[in-house]
Amino acid sequence: MKFKLSAFIVVVAILFSCQSKPKLSIKKEAWGTADNKEVSLYTLTNASGMVVTITNFGGIVTSMLVPDKNGKIENIALGFDSLKKYTAESYQKGCPYFGASIGRYGNRIAKGKFVLDGKEYNLATNNTPNHLHGGIKGFDKVVWDGKELSGTDSVALELTYVSKDMEEGYPGTLTAKVTYVLTNKNEIKLYYLAETDKPTILNLTNHSYFNLTGCKEDILSHELTLNADSITPVDTTLIPTGIIATVKGTLFDFTKPHKIGERINDVKGGYDHNFKLNRKDAGLSLVAEVYEPGSGRFLEMFTTEPGVQFYTGNFLNGNLTNEKGISLKIHYGFCLEAQHYPDSPNRPNFPSVVLKPGEKYSQVTVYKFSVK
């Protein structure tokens, strides 16, 4: 009887272990409507237990559940648990773009104007006096078409949006595609592709806010390393002056690890700057690392882009709360937005953001999570 009972216990333990082990999966559920279109929420889960939720409204990453050094899984991304919170007036008024896909042009364009092939185009000045993140209704506020994809070691969500000619003032009908891939290595890979039927400008990015504490406190204790020897300094309206300046000996030198809060009080307004990345070629490169000592969580960022916007949630004021009722105050999240430089259409010395018919825009950005 003892042998049989022991064997039974072993079998039950094995079955329980098999049942409790996370499985690679992607699940779709209804999440409301916007612009008279169905909005869905997609839940991507890997075999390591990491879970990412994404909605086709704005291509928004609503949450990222990642384990800490003790195996505790917590949400490390600022976001909400309902569509209504993203469409509410309180959110839209000072829209922080939590987790959103940004387009057609991520970041700012001076005075909402640019010249392309001798013609001047005028965009909304929704960030007075400048244009910001695609305008009044950028890619972050439209409904994308979603398609679920599965592989042997990853699951993915492919989102597609067709932006009509002169939408938000941008020329050309643009077809944009963003594919979010969650791997069993706790990586979120973002693949961007786009084509246009007329010359246009394009600068796509993702605007996720990270907080590796599990959003329990601010991000000032996070230790940041950036593979960038220079920045593009800005004026009082956060438009680049056009020069490339070294970070050596300045408050912007993160070539060696520094706590985000170590020097932030000496940076007027907080960090909201484009860093010119050190690159040998256009391939995928490690550009940033962030470590949070309390949780042990470690984030590595890779990208093919020439720049990254480091932003420390300077405009968060506590009027928004997440699903746990936590007030999202100043410096409660940081962004690492892979990009071309702000105001590039008006700066010939910056890498070009012009996309022409017959060309294909492509970009890859990867956020990889682990513990130390």
GROMACS .gro file of N, CA and C in nm, residues 132 207 223 225 282 342:
model
   18
  132LEU      N    1   0.371   6.686  -3.250
  132LEU     CA    2   0.421   6.576  -3.166
  132LEU      C    3   0.351   6.444  -3.199
  207HIS      N    4   0.606   5.358  -2.752
  207HIS     CA    5   0.615   5.452  -2.640
  207HIS      C    6   0.587   5.385  -2.505
  223GLU      N    7   1.924   5.172  -1.257
  223GLU     CA    8   2.056   5.204  -1.307
  223GLU      C    9   2.058   5.188  -1.459
  225THR      N   10   2.244   5.232  -1.843
  225THR     CA   11   2.363   5.244  -1.927
  225THR      C   12   2.316   5.264  -2.071
  282ALA      N   13   2.428   4.928  -3.967
  282ALA     CA   14   2.283   4.944  -3.951
  282ALA      C   15   2.217   4.820  -3.892
  342PRO      N   16   1.455   6.379  -3.356
  342PRO     CA   17   1.346   6.475  -3.365
  342PRO      C   18   1.378   6.584  -3.469
   0.00000   0.00000   0.00000
